[in-house]
CSV table of C-alpha atoms and ligand atoms in Angstrom, one decimal:
chain,number,residue,atom,x,y,z
T,9,MET,CA,12.3,-17.1,-34.5
T,10,ASN,CA,9.6,-15.0,-36.2
T,11,LYS,CA,7.0,-12.8,-34.6
T,12,LYS,CA,4.3,-15.4,-34.6
T,13,GLN,CA,6.5,-18.1,-33.0
T,14,ALA,CA,7.9,-15.6,-30.5
T,15,LEU,CA,4.4,-14.5,-29.5
T,16,LYS,CA,3.2,-18.1,-29.1
T,17,ILE,CA,6.2,-19.0,-26.9
T,18,TYR,CA,5.8,-15.8,-24.9
T,19,ARG,CA,2.1,-16.2,-24.2
T,20,ASP,CA,2.2,-19.9,-23.5
T,21,GLN,CA,5.1,-19.5,-21.0
T,22,ASN,CA,3.3,-16.5,-19.4
T,23,GLU,CA,0.4,-18.8,-18.7
T,24,LYS,CA,2.7,-21.3,-17.0
T,25,ILE,CA,4.4,-18.6,-15.0
T,26,ALA,CA,1.0,-17.2,-14.0
T,27,ALA,CA,-0.1,-20.7,-12.8
T,28,TYR,CA,3.0,-20.9,-10.5
T,29,GLY,CA,2.4,-17.3,-9.5
T,30,LEU,CA,-1.2,-18.1,-8.5
T,31,MET,CA,0.0,-21.1,-6.5
T,32,LEU,CA,2.6,-19.0,-4.6
T,33,ALA,CA,0.1,-16.2,-4.1
T,34,THR,CA,-2.5,-18.6,-2.7
T,35,ALA,CA,0.0,-20.2,-0.4
T,36,GLY,CA,1.2,-16.7,0.6
T,37,PHE,CA,-2.3,-15.6,1.5
T,38,ASP,CA,-2.7,-18.9,3.5
T,39,ARG,CA,0.6,-18.3,5.3
T,40,MET,CA,-0.4,-14.8,6.4
T,41,THR,CA,-3.9,-15.5,7.5
T,42,ILE,CA,-4.6,-19.1,8.7
T,43,ALA,CA,-1.5,-21.2,8.6
T,44,PRO,CA,-0.1,-22.2,12.1
T,45,ILE,CA,3.3,-20.8,12.8
T,46,GLY,CA,4.6,-24.3,13.8
T,47,GLY,CA,4.5,-25.4,10.2
T,48,ALA,CA,6.6,-22.4,9.0
T,49,SER,CA,9.9,-24.1,8.5
T,50,TYR,CA,8.5,-27.0,6.4
T,51,ARG,CA,6.2,-24.7,4.5
T,52,ASN,CA,8.9,-22.1,3.7
T,53,ARG,CA,11.2,-24.8,2.5
T,54,MET,CA,8.6,-26.2,0.2
T,55,LEU,CA,7.6,-22.8,-1.1
T,56,SER,CA,11.1,-21.9,-1.9
T,57,ILE,CA,11.4,-25.0,-4.1
T,58,ILE,CA,8.4,-23.8,-6.1
T,59,GLN,CA,10.1,-20.4,-6.3
T,60,GLY,CA,13.0,-22.3,-7.8
T,61,GLU,CA,10.8,-23.9,-10.4
T,62,LEU,CA,9.3,-20.6,-11.2
T,63,PHE,CA,12.8,-19.3,-11.8
T,64,GLU,CA,13.4,-22.1,-14.3
T,65,LEU,CA,10.3,-21.0,-16.2
T,66,GLU,CA,11.2,-17.4,-16.2
T,67,THR,CA,14.7,-18.0,-17.5
T,68,ASP,CA,13.8,-20.7,-20.0
T,69,LYS,CA,16.0,-20.3,-23.1
T,70,ASP,CA,13.3,-20.0,-25.7
T,71,TYR,CA,11.2,-17.7,-23.5
T,72,VAL,CA,14.2,-15.4,-23.0
T,73,GLN,CA,14.8,-15.4,-26.7
T,74,ALA,CA,11.1,-14.7,-27.4
T,75,ILE,CA,11.2,-11.6,-25.2
T,76,LEU,CA,14.4,-10.3,-26.8
T,77,THR,CA,13.0,-10.9,-30.3
T,78,LEU,CA,9.7,-9.2,-29.5
T,79,SER,CA,11.3,-6.3,-27.8
T,80,GLU,CA,12.8,-5.4,-31.2
T,81,MET,CA,9.4,-5.4,-32.9
T,82,ASP,CA,6.4,-3.1,-33.0
T,83,LEU,CA,3.5,-4.9,-31.2
T,84,GLY,CA,1.2,-1.9,-30.8
T,85,GLU,CA,0.9,0.3,-27.7
T,86,VAL,CA,-0.2,-2.4,-25.3
T,87,GLY,CA,2.2,-5.1,-26.6
T,88,ASN,CA,5.1,-2.7,-26.6
T,89,ARG,CA,4.5,-1.6,-23.1
T,90,ASP,CA,4.1,-5.2,-21.9
T,91,ILE,CA,7.2,-6.4,-23.6
T,92,SER,CA,9.3,-3.5,-22.4
T,93,LEU,CA,8.3,-4.2,-18.8
T,94,ALA,CA,8.8,-8.0,-19.4
T,95,LYS,CA,12.3,-7.3,-20.7
T,96,LYS,CA,13.2,-5.1,-17.7
T,97,SER,CA,12.0,-7.7,-15.2
T,98,LEU,CA,13.8,-10.5,-17.2
T,99,GLU,CA,17.1,-8.6,-17.0
T,100,ASP,CA,16.8,-8.5,-13.3
T,101,VAL,CA,15.9,-12.2,-12.9
T,102,LEU,CA,18.9,-13.1,-15.1
T,103,LYS,CA,21.3,-11.4,-12.7
T,104,PHE,CA,20.9,-14.2,-10.2
T,105,THR,CA,21.3,-17.9,-10.0
T,106,LYS,CA,18.5,-20.3,-9.2
T,107,GLU,CA,20.1,-21.0,-5.8
T,108,GLU,CA,20.3,-17.3,-5.0
T,109,THR,CA,16.7,-16.9,-5.9
T,110,MET,CA,15.6,-19.8,-3.7
T,111,GLU,CA,17.8,-18.6,-0.9
T,112,TYR,CA,16.3,-15.1,-1.1
T,113,SER,CA,12.8,-16.3,-1.1
T,114,TYR,CA,13.5,-18.6,1.8
T,115,ALA,CA,15.1,-15.8,3.8
T,116,LEU,CA,12.1,-13.5,3.1
T,117,MET,CA,9.6,-16.1,4.4
T,118,ASN,CA,11.6,-16.7,7.5
T,119,ALA,CA,12.0,-13.0,8.1
T,120,TYR,CA,8.2,-12.6,7.9
T,121,ASP,CA,7.7,-15.4,10.5
T,122,ALA,CA,10.4,-13.9,12.7
T,123,TRP,CA,8.8,-10.5,12.5
T,124,TYR,CA,5.4,-11.9,13.4
T,125,LYS,CA,6.9,-13.7,16.5
T,126,ALA,CA,8.9,-10.7,17.5
T,127,LYS,CA,5.9,-8.3,17.2
T,128,THR,CA,3.5,-10.6,19.1
T,129,SER,CA,6.1,-11.2,21.9
T,130,GLU,CA,7.4,-7.6,22.0
T,131,ASN,CA,11.0,-8.8,21.3
T,132,TYR,CA,12.9,-7.0,18.6
T,133,GLU,CA,15.9,-9.3,19.1
T,134,ILE,CA,14.0,-12.1,17.4
T,135,PHE,CA,13.7,-10.0,14.2
T,136,ARG,CA,16.9,-8.1,14.3
T,137,PRO,CA,19.2,-10.7,12.7
T,138,HIS,CA,16.6,-11.3,9.9
T,139,LEU,CA,16.3,-7.6,9.2
T,140,MET,CA,20.1,-7.2,9.1
T,141,LYS,CA,20.4,-10.1,6.6
T,142,LEU,CA,17.6,-8.7,4.4
T,143,ILE,CA,19.2,-5.2,4.3
T,144,GLU,CA,22.5,-6.8,3.3
T,145,MET,CA,20.8,-9.0,0.7
T,146,THR,CA,18.8,-6.0,-0.7
T,147,LYS,CA,21.9,-4.0,-1.0
T,148,TYR,CA,23.7,-6.8,-2.7
T,149,ARG,CA,20.9,-7.5,-5.1
T,150,ALA,CA,20.5,-3.8,-6.0
T,151,LYS,CA,24.2,-3.6,-6.8
T,152,LYS,CA,24.1,-6.7,-8.9
T,153,ARG,CA,21.1,-5.5,-10.9
T,154,ASP,CA,22.7,-2.2,-11.8
T,155,ALA,CA,26.1,-1.4,-10.4
T,156,LYS,CA,26.0,2.1,-11.9
T,157,LYS,CA,22.8,3.2,-10.3
T,158,ASP,CA,22.3,4.3,-6.7
T,159,PRO,CA,20.8,1.3,-5.0
T,160,TYR,CA,18.1,3.2,-3.2
T,161,ASP,CA,17.1,5.0,-6.3
T,162,LEU,CA,16.8,1.7,-8.0
T,163,LEU,CA,14.4,0.4,-5.3
T,164,LEU,CA,12.3,3.6,-5.4
T,165,ASP,CA,11.9,3.2,-9.1
T,166,ASP,CA,10.9,-0.5,-8.6
T,167,PHE,CA,7.9,0.6,-6.6
T,168,GLU,CA,7.1,3.7,-8.6
T,169,GLU,CA,8.5,4.0,-12.1
T,170,GLY,CA,10.2,7.3,-12.6
T,171,MET,CA,10.7,8.1,-8.9
T,172,ASN,CA,14.1,8.7,-7.2
T,173,ARG,CA,15.6,10.4,-4.2
T,174,LYS,CA,15.7,13.8,-5.9
T,175,LYS,CA,12.0,13.8,-6.6
T,176,TYR,CA,11.1,12.4,-3.2
T,177,ASP,CA,13.4,14.9,-1.5
T,178,GLU,CA,11.5,17.7,-3.1
T,179,PHE,CA,8.2,16.2,-2.2
T,180,PHE,CA,9.0,15.6,1.4
T,181,SER,CA,10.6,19.0,1.9
T,182,LEU,CA,7.2,20.4,0.9
T,183,ILE,CA,5.6,18.2,3.5
T,184,ARG,CA,8.1,19.3,6.1
T,185,LYS,CA,7.7,23.0,5.3
T,186,GLU,CA,4.0,23.2,4.7
T,187,LEU,CA,2.5,20.6,7.1
T,188,LEU,CA,4.8,20.4,10.2
T,189,PRO,CA,3.9,24.0,11.4
T,190,LEU,CA,0.2,23.2,11.2
T,191,ILE,CA,0.7,19.8,13.0
T,192,ARG,CA,2.5,21.7,15.8
T,193,LYS,CA,-0.4,24.2,16.1
T,194,ILE,CA,-3.0,21.5,16.3
T,195,ASP,CA,-1.0,19.5,18.8
T,196,LYS,CA,-1.4,22.5,21.1
T,197,LYS,CA,-5.2,22.1,20.8
T,198,LYS,CA,-5.2,18.6,22.2
T,199,GLY,CA,-8.7,17.7,23.4
T,200,TYR,CA,-10.4,20.3,21.3
T,201,ILE,CA,-12.4,17.6,19.7
T,202,ASP,CA,-13.8,14.8,21.9
T,203,ASP,CA,-12.9,11.4,20.4
T,204,SER,CA,-12.9,9.4,23.6
T,205,PHE,CA,-15.9,7.3,22.6
T,206,LEU,CA,-14.0,5.8,19.7
T,207,TYR,CA,-11.8,4.0,22.2
T,208,LYS,CA,-14.4,2.3,24.3
T,209,TYR,CA,-14.9,-1.5,24.2
T,210,TYR,CA,-16.1,-2.6,20.7
T,211,PRO,CA,-16.2,-6.5,20.5
T,212,ALA,CA,-14.6,-7.8,17.3
T,213,GLU,CA,-17.7,-10.0,16.4
T,214,LYS,CA,-19.9,-7.0,16.4
T,215,GLN,CA,-17.4,-5.0,14.4
T,216,ALA,CA,-17.4,-7.8,11.8
T,217,LEU,CA,-21.1,-7.4,11.5
T,218,PHE,CA,-20.7,-3.8,10.6
T,219,MET,CA,-18.0,-4.7,8.0
T,220,LYS,CA,-20.6,-6.8,6.1
T,221,ASP,CA,-22.7,-3.7,5.7
T,222,ALA,CA,-19.8,-1.5,4.8
T,223,MET,CA,-18.7,-4.0,2.1
T,224,LYS,CA,-22.2,-4.0,0.8
T,225,TYR,CA,-22.3,-0.2,0.7
T,226,LEU,CA,-19.0,-0.2,-1.3
T,227,GLY,CA,-20.2,-2.8,-3.7
T,228,PHE,CA,-17.5,-5.3,-2.7
T,229,SER,CA,-19.0,-8.6,-3.8
T,230,SER,CA,-18.3,-12.1,-2.7
T,231,ASP,CA,-18.6,-13.0,-6.4
T,232,TRP,CA,-15.1,-11.6,-6.9
T,233,GLY,CA,-13.8,-10.8,-3.4
T,234,TYR,CA,-13.1,-12.4,-0.1
T,235,MET,CA,-12.3,-11.0,3.3
T,236,GLY,CA,-10.1,-12.6,6.0
T,237,THR,CA,-8.2,-11.4,9.0
T,238,THR,CA,-4.4,-11.0,9.6
T,239,GLU,CA,-1.8,-9.3,11.8
T,240,HIS,CA,-1.1,-6.7,9.2
T,241,PRO,CA,-3.9,-6.0,6.7
T,242,PHE,CA,-3.2,-6.4,3.0
T,243,THR,CA,-4.8,-7.2,-0.3
T,244,SER,CA,-3.9,-10.0,-2.7
T,245,GLY,CA,-5.2,-9.8,-6.3
T,246,PHE,CA,-5.0,-13.3,-7.7
T,247,SER,CA,-6.9,-12.3,-10.8
T,248,LYS,CA,-9.6,-9.8,-11.9
T,249,ASN,CA,-12.3,-11.9,-10.2
T,250,ASP,CA,-10.4,-13.2,-7.2
T,251,VAL,CA,-9.3,-10.5,-4.9
T,252,ARG,CA,-8.7,-11.1,-1.2
T,253,VAL,CA,-8.6,-8.4,1.4
T,254,THR,CA,-7.8,-8.8,5.1
T,255,THR,CA,-8.4,-6.8,8.2
T,256,ASN,CA,-7.4,-6.8,11.9
T,257,TYR,CA,-9.8,-5.9,14.7
T,258,ASP,CA,-8.8,-3.6,17.6
T,259,GLU,CA,-11.4,-3.9,20.3
T,260,HIS,CA,-10.5,-0.6,21.8
T,261,ASN,CA,-10.5,1.5,18.6
T,262,VAL,CA,-13.6,1.2,16.5
T,263,THR,CA,-12.4,3.1,13.4
T,264,ALA,CA,-9.1,1.2,13.0
T,265,ALA,CA,-10.6,-1.8,11.3
T,266,ILE,CA,-13.2,0.2,9.5
T,267,TYR,CA,-10.6,2.5,7.8
T,268,SER,CA,-8.2,-0.3,7.2
T,269,LEU,CA,-10.9,-2.3,5.5
T,270,ILE,CA,-12.1,0.7,3.4
T,271,HIS,CA,-8.4,1.2,2.4
T,272,GLU,CA,-8.0,-2.5,1.3
T,273,CYS,CA,-11.2,-2.3,-0.6
T,274,GLY,CA,-9.7,0.6,-2.6
T,275,HIS,CA,-6.9,-1.8,-3.6
T,276,ALA,CA,-9.3,-4.5,-4.3
T,277,PHE,CA,-11.4,-2.4,-6.7
T,278,TYR,CA,-8.3,-1.4,-8.6
T,279,GLU,CA,-7.4,-5.1,-9.1
T,280,HIS,CA,-10.9,-5.9,-10.1
T,281,GLN,CA,-11.6,-3.0,-12.4
T,282,VAL,CA,-8.6,-3.4,-14.8
T,283,ASP,CA,-10.1,-4.4,-18.1
T,284,ALA,CA,-10.4,-8.1,-18.8
T,285,LYS,CA,-8.6,-7.7,-22.1
T,286,TYR,CA,-5.3,-7.3,-20.2
T,287,GLU,CA,-5.5,-10.8,-18.7
T,288,LYS,CA,-3.0,-11.8,-21.5
T,289,TYR,CA,-0.6,-9.0,-20.6
T,290,PRO,CA,0.8,-9.8,-17.1
T,291,HIS,CA,2.8,-6.6,-16.9
T,292,ILE,CA,-0.1,-4.4,-17.7
T,293,ARG,CA,-1.9,-6.0,-14.7
T,294,ASN,CA,1.0,-5.3,-12.4
T,295,MET,CA,0.1,-1.8,-11.2
T,296,SER,CA,2.6,0.4,-9.4
T,297,SER,CA,2.5,0.8,-5.6
T,298,GLY,CA,2.0,4.6,-5.7
T,299,MET,CA,-1.0,4.2,-8.0
T,300,HIS,CA,-2.3,1.4,-5.9
T,301,GLU,CA,-2.0,3.5,-2.8
T,302,SER,CA,-3.7,6.5,-4.5
T,303,GLN,CA,-6.8,4.3,-4.9
T,304,SER,CA,-6.7,2.7,-1.4
T,305,ARG,CA,-6.2,6.1,0.3
T,306,PHE,CA,-8.8,7.6,-2.0
T,307,PHE,CA,-11.4,5.2,-0.5
T,308,GLU,CA,-10.1,5.5,3.0
T,309,ASN,CA,-9.7,9.3,3.3
T,310,TYR,CA,-11.0,11.3,0.5
T,311,LEU,CA,-14.3,9.3,0.6
T,312,GLY,CA,-14.3,7.4,3.9
T,313,ARG,CA,-13.6,10.4,6.1
T,314,ARG,CA,-16.4,12.5,4.7
T,315,ARG,CA,-19.6,13.0,6.6
T,316,SER,CA,-21.6,12.0,3.5
T,317,PHE,CA,-19.9,8.6,3.4
T,318,PHE,CA,-21.5,7.7,6.8
T,319,VAL,CA,-25.0,9.0,6.3
T,320,LYS,CA,-26.2,5.6,5.3
T,321,LEU,CA,-23.7,3.6,7.5
T,322,TYR,CA,-23.7,5.4,10.8
T,323,PRO,CA,-27.2,4.3,12.0
T,324,ARG,CA,-26.0,0.7,11.6
T,325,LEU,CA,-22.9,1.4,13.7
T,326,GLN,CA,-25.1,3.1,16.4
T,327,GLU,CA,-27.5,0.1,16.3
T,328,LEU,CA,-24.6,-2.3,16.9
T,329,PHE,CA,-23.0,-0.2,19.7
T,330,PRO,CA,-25.9,1.7,21.3
T,331,GLU,CA,-24.1,2.0,24.7
T,332,ASN,CA,-21.0,3.7,23.0
T,333,LEU,CA,-22.5,5.6,20.2
T,334,GLY,CA,-26.2,6.0,21.0
T,335,ASN,CA,-25.8,9.5,22.1
T,336,VAL,CA,-23.1,10.5,19.6
T,337,SER,CA,-24.3,12.5,16.6
T,338,LEU,CA,-23.1,11.8,13.1
T,339,ASP,CA,-21.3,15.2,13.1
T,340,ASP,CA,-19.5,14.4,16.3
T,341,PHE,CA,-18.6,11.0,15.1
T,342,ILE,CA,-17.1,12.4,11.9
T,343,LYS,CA,-15.2,15.1,13.7
T,344,ALA,CA,-13.7,12.4,16.0
T,345,ALA,CA,-12.8,10.2,13.0
T,346,ASN,CA,-10.8,13.1,11.7
T,347,VAL,CA,-9.0,14.2,14.9
T,348,SER,CA,-5.4,14.9,14.2
T,349,LYS,CA,-2.8,13.9,16.9
T,350,CYS,CA,0.8,12.9,16.9
T,351,SER,CA,0.6,9.1,17.3
T,352,LEU,CA,2.9,6.2,17.0
T,353,ILE,CA,1.1,3.9,14.6
T,354,ARG,CA,1.2,4.7,10.9
T,355,THR,CA,-1.9,2.8,9.9
T,356,ASP,CA,-4.0,4.5,12.6
T,357,ALA,CA,-2.7,8.0,11.8
T,358,ASP,CA,-4.9,10.8,10.7
T,359,GLU,CA,-4.5,12.3,7.2
T,360,LEU,CA,-2.5,15.3,8.4
T,361,THR,CA,0.2,13.5,10.4
T,362,TYR,CA,0.3,10.5,8.1
T,363,PRO,CA,2.9,11.8,5.6
T,364,VAL,CA,5.2,12.5,8.6
T,365,HIS,CA,5.2,8.8,9.4
T,366,ILE,CA,6.3,8.2,5.9
T,367,LEU,CA,8.9,11.0,6.0
T,368,ILE,CA,10.4,9.2,9.0
T,369,ARG,CA,10.6,5.9,7.2
T,370,TYR,CA,12.0,7.6,4.1
T,371,GLU,CA,14.7,9.3,6.0
T,372,LEU,CA,15.6,6.0,7.8
T,373,GLU,CA,15.8,4.1,4.5
T,374,LYS,CA,18.0,6.8,3.0
T,375,GLU,CA,20.3,6.6,5.9
T,376,ILE,CA,20.4,2.8,5.8
T,377,PHE,CA,21.6,3.1,2.2
T,378,SER,CA,24.0,6.0,2.6
T,379,GLY,CA,25.7,4.2,5.5
T,380,LYS,CA,24.8,7.0,7.9
T,381,ALA,CA,22.5,4.8,10.0
T,382,ASP,CA,24.1,2.6,12.7
T,383,LEU,CA,22.2,-0.5,11.8
T,384,ASP,CA,22.8,-2.0,15.3
T,385,LYS,CA,20.7,0.9,16.6
T,386,LEU,CA,18.0,1.0,14.0
T,387,ASP,CA,15.2,0.5,16.6
T,388,GLN,CA,16.5,3.4,18.6
T,389,LEU,CA,16.9,5.6,15.5
T,390,TRP,CA,13.3,4.9,14.7
T,391,ASP,CA,12.2,6.1,18.1
T,392,GLU,CA,14.5,9.2,17.9
T,393,LYS,CA,12.9,10.2,14.6
T,394,TYR,CA,9.4,9.9,16.1
T,395,GLU,CA,10.5,12.1,19.0
T,396,LYS,CA,12.0,14.6,16.7
T,397,TYR,CA,9.1,15.0,14.3
T,398,LEU,CA,6.0,14.0,16.3
T,399,GLY,CA,7.3,14.5,19.9
T,400,ILE,CA,6.4,11.0,21.1
T,401,LYS,CA,8.3,7.8,21.7
T,402,ALA,CA,7.3,4.2,21.5
T,403,GLN,CA,7.2,2.3,24.8
T,404,LYS,CA,7.2,-1.1,23.1
T,405,PRO,CA,8.7,-2.3,19.8
T,406,SER,CA,5.3,-3.2,18.4
T,407,ASP,CA,4.6,0.6,18.5
T,408,GLY,CA,8.0,1.3,17.0
T,409,ILE,CA,10.2,-0.5,14.5
T,410,LEU,CA,8.1,-3.7,14.6
T,411,GLN,CA,4.8,-2.1,13.7
T,412,ASP,CA,5.0,-2.5,9.9
T,413,VAL,CA,5.4,-5.7,8.0
T,414,HIS,CA,7.2,-4.2,5.0
T,415,TRP,CA,10.9,-4.5,5.9
T,416,SER,CA,10.3,-8.2,6.7
T,417,GLU,CA,9.4,-8.7,3.1
T,418,ALA,CA,12.3,-6.6,1.8
T,419,TYR,CA,9.8,-3.9,0.7
T,420,ILE,CA,12.4,-1.2,1.1
T,421,GLY,CA,11.6,1.8,-1.0
T,422,TYR,CA,7.9,1.1,-0.7
T,423,PHE,CA,6.9,3.4,2.1
T,424,PRO,CA,7.3,6.7,0.1
T,425,THR,CA,4.6,5.5,-2.3
T,426,TYR,CA,2.1,5.8,0.5
T,427,ALA,CA,2.6,9.5,0.7
T,428,LEU,CA,3.0,9.9,-3.0
T,429,GLY,CA,-0.2,7.9,-3.5
T,430,SER,CA,-2.1,10.2,-1.1
T,431,ALA,CA,-0.9,13.2,-3.1
T,432,ILE,CA,-2.0,11.5,-6.4
T,433,GLY,CA,-5.4,10.7,-4.7
T,434,ALA,CA,-5.9,14.3,-3.7
T,435,GLN,CA,-5.4,15.6,-7.2
T,436,LEU,CA,-7.8,12.9,-8.6
T,437,PHE,CA,-10.3,13.7,-6.0
T,438,HIS,CA,-10.2,17.4,-6.8
T,439,LYS,CA,-11.0,16.6,-10.4
T,440,MET,CA,-13.7,14.1,-9.4
T,441,LYS,CA,-15.5,16.7,-7.4
T,442,GLU,CA,-15.6,18.9,-10.5
T,443,ASP,CA,-17.2,16.1,-12.5
T,444,LEU,CA,-19.5,14.5,-9.9
T,445,ASP,CA,-21.6,15.6,-7.0
T,446,VAL,CA,-19.7,13.2,-4.7
T,447,ASP,CA,-21.5,14.0,-1.5
T,448,ALA,CA,-24.9,13.5,-3.0
T,449,LEU,CA,-23.9,10.2,-4.4
T,450,LEU,CA,-22.4,9.0,-1.1
T,451,GLU,CA,-25.4,10.1,0.9
T,452,LYS,CA,-27.7,8.3,-1.5
T,453,GLY,CA,-25.6,5.1,-1.3
T,454,GLN,CA,-24.7,5.3,-5.0
T,455,PHE,CA,-21.2,4.2,-4.5
T,456,LYS,CA,-21.2,2.4,-7.9
T,457,LYS,CA,-21.2,5.7,-9.7
T,458,ILE,CA,-18.0,6.5,-7.9
T,459,THR,CA,-16.3,3.2,-8.7
T,460,ASP,CA,-17.5,3.5,-12.3
T,461,TYR,CA,-15.8,6.9,-12.5
T,462,LEU,CA,-12.6,5.5,-11.1
T,463,HIS,CA,-12.8,2.6,-13.5
T,464,LYS,CA,-13.3,4.9,-16.5
T,465,ASN,CA,-10.8,7.6,-15.6
T,466,VAL,CA,-8.1,5.9,-13.7
T,467,GLN,CA,-8.1,2.2,-13.4
T,468,HIS,CA,-9.2,0.4,-16.5
T,469,ASP,CA,-5.8,0.5,-18.3
T,470,GLY,CA,-3.9,-0.9,-15.4
T,471,ALA,CA,-0.1,-0.2,-15.8
T,472,LEU,CA,-0.3,0.7,-19.4
T,473,TYR,CA,0.8,4.1,-18.4
T,474,THR,CA,3.0,5.5,-15.7
T,475,PHE,CA,1.5,7.4,-12.7
T,476,GLU,CA,2.4,10.7,-14.2
T,477,GLN,CA,0.6,9.8,-17.5
T,478,ILE,CA,-2.4,8.5,-15.6
T,479,VAL,CA,-2.7,11.7,-13.6
T,480,LYS,CA,-2.4,13.7,-16.8
T,481,ARG,CA,-5.0,11.7,-18.6
T,482,ALA,CA,-7.5,11.8,-15.7
T,483,THR,CA,-7.1,15.4,-14.7
T,484,GLY,CA,-5.7,17.2,-17.8
T,485,GLU,CA,-2.8,18.4,-15.6
T,486,ASP,CA,0.6,17.3,-14.6
T,487,PHE,CA,1.0,15.7,-11.2
T,488,ASP,CA,1.1,18.5,-8.6
T,489,PRO,CA,1.5,17.8,-4.9
T,490,HIS,CA,0.0,21.2,-4.0
T,491,TYR,CA,-3.4,19.7,-4.4
T,492,TYR,CA,-2.6,17.4,-1.4
T,493,ILE,CA,-1.0,20.2,0.7
T,494,ASP,CA,-4.0,22.6,0.0
T,495,TYR,CA,-6.5,19.9,0.8
T,496,LEU,CA,-4.9,19.1,4.1
T,497,LYS,CA,-4.4,22.7,5.2
T,498,GLU,CA,-7.9,23.7,4.3
T,499,LYS,CA,-9.5,20.7,5.9
T,500,TYR,CA,-7.6,20.8,9.2
T,501,LYS,CA,-7.6,24.6,9.6
T,502,ALA,CA,-11.4,24.5,9.4
T,503,LEU,CA,-11.7,21.5,11.7
T,504,TYR,CA,-9.6,23.2,14.4
T,505,ASN,CA,-10.7,26.7,13.7
T,506,ILE,CA,-7.2,27.9,12.9
T,507,LYS,CA,-6.7,31.1,10.8
X,601,ZN,ZN1,-2.4,0.1,1.0
């Protein structure tokens, strides 16, 4: 097989694989947004058959040969990176049989449905056997992929290339040392900032009207994006110009949906702003979780929690909810939106306590893999960690172990990327403030200048580089979590008037 033949086989087969991928992603979006739960068993069986067909395409003899051939050749920077990622993913796929792949995908879909039922009925027992099975399968699969490597390290690297327990341990020990004392101090000042008005009654239909304006402000266009609702908000990027975001309304917490939507829009812009020329390189379009979270949390926190972000938007919110916000000034609204308190739900957490929610999950995952955790008591271990670090305990499983969808999808090793992404975002934001007058742009509603900046400096090359390389290229410096720590300490000390 020469280079030309190999490239043709590689590209043609990638198109077919992408077609199946698109079908599965579309069906996945449908499952998680509008499909009735009654059809789950039939639906999951059918989808696992398609997963089996996809496996046939991915392990096709000529395709495998083409990848191996190309991986020995020089294809230029983009081609080399794409092929090396293709080879890595191929090696993983080849470790399993078609039956194993179908069984795994079927188990994942059933686990998601069980999680949904368990969460909505406050019954962890519905989900427990599925979770145990997934943990077992995840361990088995990690061992089979690379018997020599520590399985949890392998998973951490899956979600963020180059990361492992050693690096995360250092990162989280910084969080523990630098942020926990401040969190304790602020906890003693409970009630210092009044945020009670955020938790009045805010009907979902009216919140949805505000979202339309917020999306417009962000420049999220229906030409390339769509918004739906779901139990656990997420973003699906089917292609550059077909990106779906979802949200979930809480009628007694007006900022919950706003911030979750801004967050998902951050993901959406990343998917949308990778250059069109990479459409032919599936692995360049497959951005890492940490980088993705750096962009979503950039939108949500570094931009969305600033006063300037709401200068244009707040009058609309007041107009929609005059009885709740009519007498609340923009300054008081923003202070309330930044209140720090030890709470149970990760997605509603303020910026300061957020990484502690991640620390808890990281410790649990490490203990699951080291064998230290008694898996029968995982739900209790969860609650104990919350008590230890944040001083509070869930009264119902939907506030505890059932709150997040991730484990039901075998996203184990994913959580740490949220905290890492926040830290990457802080460093990128620090640089952006040197280059742009961010507040002036936000106040004037010139959000496009900000998304253009992110496109140019961070997003356009997709996964051509690792997160460490992207940070270096965008800021001129190596990744340094102290930007994150300094940002949080400075912000919250000022907010709470702490020396
Ligand atoms: Zn996210």
